């Protein structure tokens, strides 16, 4: 969506594939409903507990029942239309209405337009996700913010020596490269949310490199008495 659609709302017609309840067996998966009975292997739960304690103390795990494939039922006369699954794949159409004021990544649910459940269960909801171009941070801009964040702690460490050194220049190169990637993706229509997400990427980059900066500072402090040059004038 564009900025004007965000303010006033938007309607989007879509075509998609979904599973709907089989008309022939009414979702039961069986020609005659009395021929479907609980799976004897899992007791109708659709899952089985597997004891893996013998393997390095793994404990108990759950797995899908191989006999009923998780449905919890065994069908002796499967429906010829759906093969016993109780649902079939169709091409569906619907209109998703996005209300005014939505932001990028927000979701809207269309009740009953998702996949039909197994064993005749009701259909789920179709989820539509808003995509606002002015707020979406992706591609080079996202990488640029993160690269700047990763270079910032190293650049700060390099400048702690009080002079611009070769190490400072090495740290400045990726920071400038990341800034260039961001500036190329900053047209005039970018919103505050776009910059906020950029700052989050910047903070994530700082946190990723902070451990290495602290490790480098610890190494420099340990070698301070072993050499005759200042640790930050590299």
XYZ file of C-alpha atoms in Angstrom:
234
model
C 0.000 0.000 0.000
C 1.002 3.612 -0.523
C 0.744 6.501 1.922
C -2.654 7.653 0.682
C -4.033 4.102 0.994
C -2.744 3.849 4.564
C -4.700 6.968 5.524
C -7.965 6.020 3.814
C -7.837 2.196 3.841
C -7.665 -0.245 0.946
C -9.480 -3.228 -0.574
C -7.515 -6.038 -2.203
C -9.034 -8.863 -4.228
C -6.953 -12.051 -4.234
C -7.014 -15.562 -5.695
C -5.430 -18.360 -3.708
C -5.520 -22.118 -3.188
C -7.239 -23.462 -0.101
C -8.568 -26.718 1.281
C -12.336 -26.885 1.666
C -14.527 -29.572 3.141
C -15.347 -32.372 0.698
C -18.951 -32.181 -0.512
C -19.172 -35.904 -1.179
C -18.368 -37.112 2.343
C -19.137 -33.816 4.153
C -15.633 -33.710 5.598
C -15.733 -37.123 7.262
C -13.350 -38.749 4.765
C -15.461 -41.898 4.743
C -18.289 -42.959 2.453
C -20.163 -44.179 5.526
C -19.429 -42.331 8.732
C -19.900 -45.490 10.827
C -16.908 -47.057 9.084
C -14.524 -44.490 10.565
C -13.211 -45.423 13.992
C -10.529 -44.255 16.371
C -7.008 -45.235 15.448
C -5.897 -48.183 17.609
C -2.243 -47.116 17.579
C -2.699 -43.627 19.049
C -6.148 -43.978 20.625
C -7.557 -41.189 18.467
C -5.081 -38.514 19.565
C -3.137 -38.460 16.286
C 0.212 -38.494 18.115
C 2.403 -41.105 19.755
C 4.907 -40.760 22.612
C 8.385 -42.069 21.876
C 10.810 -42.807 24.711
C 14.284 -41.546 23.726
C 15.811 -41.746 27.199
C 18.116 -44.522 26.048
C 19.772 -42.079 23.633
C 21.860 -39.737 25.819
C 18.898 -39.155 28.140
C 16.719 -37.588 25.449
C 13.452 -38.119 27.337
C 9.967 -38.389 25.821
C 9.085 -36.998 22.391
C 5.853 -36.819 20.434
C 5.544 -37.891 16.808
C 2.689 -38.014 14.307
C 1.005 -41.372 14.282
C 2.151 -43.229 11.144
C -1.048 -45.270 10.884
C -3.579 -42.425 10.756
C -1.157 -39.611 9.683
C -2.257 -37.464 12.620
C -6.003 -37.568 11.938
C -6.735 -39.858 14.894
C -9.086 -42.014 12.827
C -8.793 -45.057 10.601
C -11.128 -45.196 7.608
C -11.953 -48.536 6.035
C -13.867 -47.076 3.049
C -12.157 -43.752 2.084
C -14.115 -41.240 0.059
C -13.203 -41.501 -3.659
C -13.363 -37.708 -4.073
C -10.898 -36.693 -1.348
C -9.061 -39.964 -0.755
C -10.137 -40.092 2.890
C -8.684 -36.717 3.889
C -12.109 -35.081 4.216
C -11.079 -32.029 2.216
C -9.979 -31.097 -1.267
C -7.944 -28.289 -2.782
C -9.787 -25.563 -4.707
C -9.081 -22.120 -6.111
C -10.819 -19.479 -3.994
C -11.372 -15.740 -4.329
C -12.009 -13.146 -1.652
C -11.555 -9.464 -0.871
C -9.405 -8.334 2.032
C -10.272 -4.952 3.512
C -7.466 -3.072 5.234
C -8.827 -0.366 7.550
C -7.396 3.130 7.590
C -4.316 3.788 9.667
C -2.675 0.358 9.326
C 1.114 0.059 9.394
C 3.498 -2.248 7.607
C 3.322 -5.816 8.906
C -0.131 -5.461 10.496
C -2.526 -8.346 9.815
C -6.209 -8.622 8.948
C -8.208 -11.833 9.342
C -11.021 -12.990 7.053
C -13.057 -15.410 9.131
C -13.709 -18.868 7.700
C -11.717 -18.349 4.479
C -8.644 -20.353 5.504
C -8.046 -24.082 5.125
C -10.813 -26.428 6.203
C -9.989 -28.578 9.212
C -9.586 -32.336 9.112
C -12.364 -34.732 10.106
C -14.991 -32.150 9.224
C -13.641 -29.429 11.493
C -14.471 -25.808 10.713
C -12.247 -23.774 8.392
C -9.644 -21.436 9.814
C -9.120 -17.769 9.035
C -7.327 -16.245 6.080
C -4.620 -13.838 7.236
C -3.704 -10.820 5.124
C -0.552 -8.855 5.926
C -0.279 -5.157 5.093
C 2.743 -4.048 3.099
C 3.399 -0.301 3.295
C 6.232 0.740 0.998
C 7.063 3.886 2.960
C 7.538 1.906 6.187
C 9.131 -1.348 5.011
C 12.822 -1.651 5.780
C 14.509 -4.268 3.637
C 17.368 -4.949 1.263
C 20.400 -2.695 1.181
C 19.005 -0.217 3.687
C 18.550 -2.888 6.367
C 22.067 -4.224 5.740
C 23.431 -0.683 5.772
C 21.962 0.155 9.177
C 23.275 -3.097 10.631
C 26.731 -2.584 9.114
C 26.914 0.885 10.618
C 25.925 -0.540 13.992
C 28.588 -3.235 13.824
C 31.292 -0.727 12.894
C 30.293 1.958 15.441
C 31.722 0.267 18.599
C 35.010 -0.451 16.846
C 35.183 3.122 15.575
C 34.526 4.444 19.086
C 37.242 2.168 20.449
C 39.696 3.359 17.813
C 39.034 7.019 18.626
C 39.590 6.485 22.355
C 43.312 6.878 21.757
C 42.822 10.564 21.063
C 44.250 10.508 17.534
C 43.154 9.322 14.132
C 45.131 6.151 13.427
C 45.281 3.429 10.817
C 42.900 1.319 12.922
C 40.456 4.235 12.954
C 40.557 4.369 9.159
C 39.878 0.640 8.934
C 36.817 1.035 11.180
C 35.606 4.106 9.300
C 35.506 2.306 5.940
C 32.635 -0.136 6.746
C 30.772 2.602 8.631
C 30.869 4.894 5.577
C 29.989 2.014 3.280
C 26.906 1.229 5.379
C 25.932 4.911 5.500
C 26.135 5.030 1.702
C 23.810 2.029 1.424
C 21.290 3.753 3.697
C 21.447 7.122 1.938
C 20.682 5.501 -1.414
C 17.426 4.157 0.028
C 16.232 7.337 1.752
C 13.841 9.084 -0.613
C 11.733 11.934 0.678
C 8.624 9.787 1.314
C 10.222 7.567 3.991
C 8.324 7.638 7.265
C 9.305 7.816 10.922
C 8.590 4.094 11.327
C 11.149 3.336 8.600
C 13.842 5.242 10.500
C 12.758 3.641 13.788
C 13.241 0.189 12.302
C 16.586 1.344 10.962
C 17.671 2.359 14.469
C 16.632 -1.082 15.703
C 18.878 -2.679 13.080
C 21.661 -0.290 14.109
C 21.250 -1.329 17.758
C 21.291 -5.014 16.790
C 24.549 -4.471 14.931
C 26.068 -2.742 17.962
C 25.088 -5.606 20.241
C 26.570 -8.157 17.825
C 29.990 -6.471 17.798
C 30.062 -5.349 21.441
C 31.460 -8.687 22.640
C 34.400 -8.462 20.259
C 35.067 -4.868 21.304
C 35.161 -5.848 24.975
C 37.424 -8.772 24.125
C 39.760 -6.452 22.223
C 39.841 -3.990 25.137
C 40.643 -6.802 27.552
C 43.446 -8.013 25.298
C 44.843 -4.476 25.022
C 44.780 -4.010 28.808
C 46.560 -7.342 29.331
C 49.353 -6.436 26.927
C 49.746 -2.857 28.151
C 52.861 -3.645 30.212
C 54.418 -5.931 27.601
C 54.981 -3.347 24.869
C 56.128 0.226 24.728
C 53.441 1.670 22.458
C 49.986 2.946 23.247
C 47.379 0.195 22.741
C 45.004 2.274 20.604
C 47.574 3.879 18.311
C 47.692 1.045 15.810
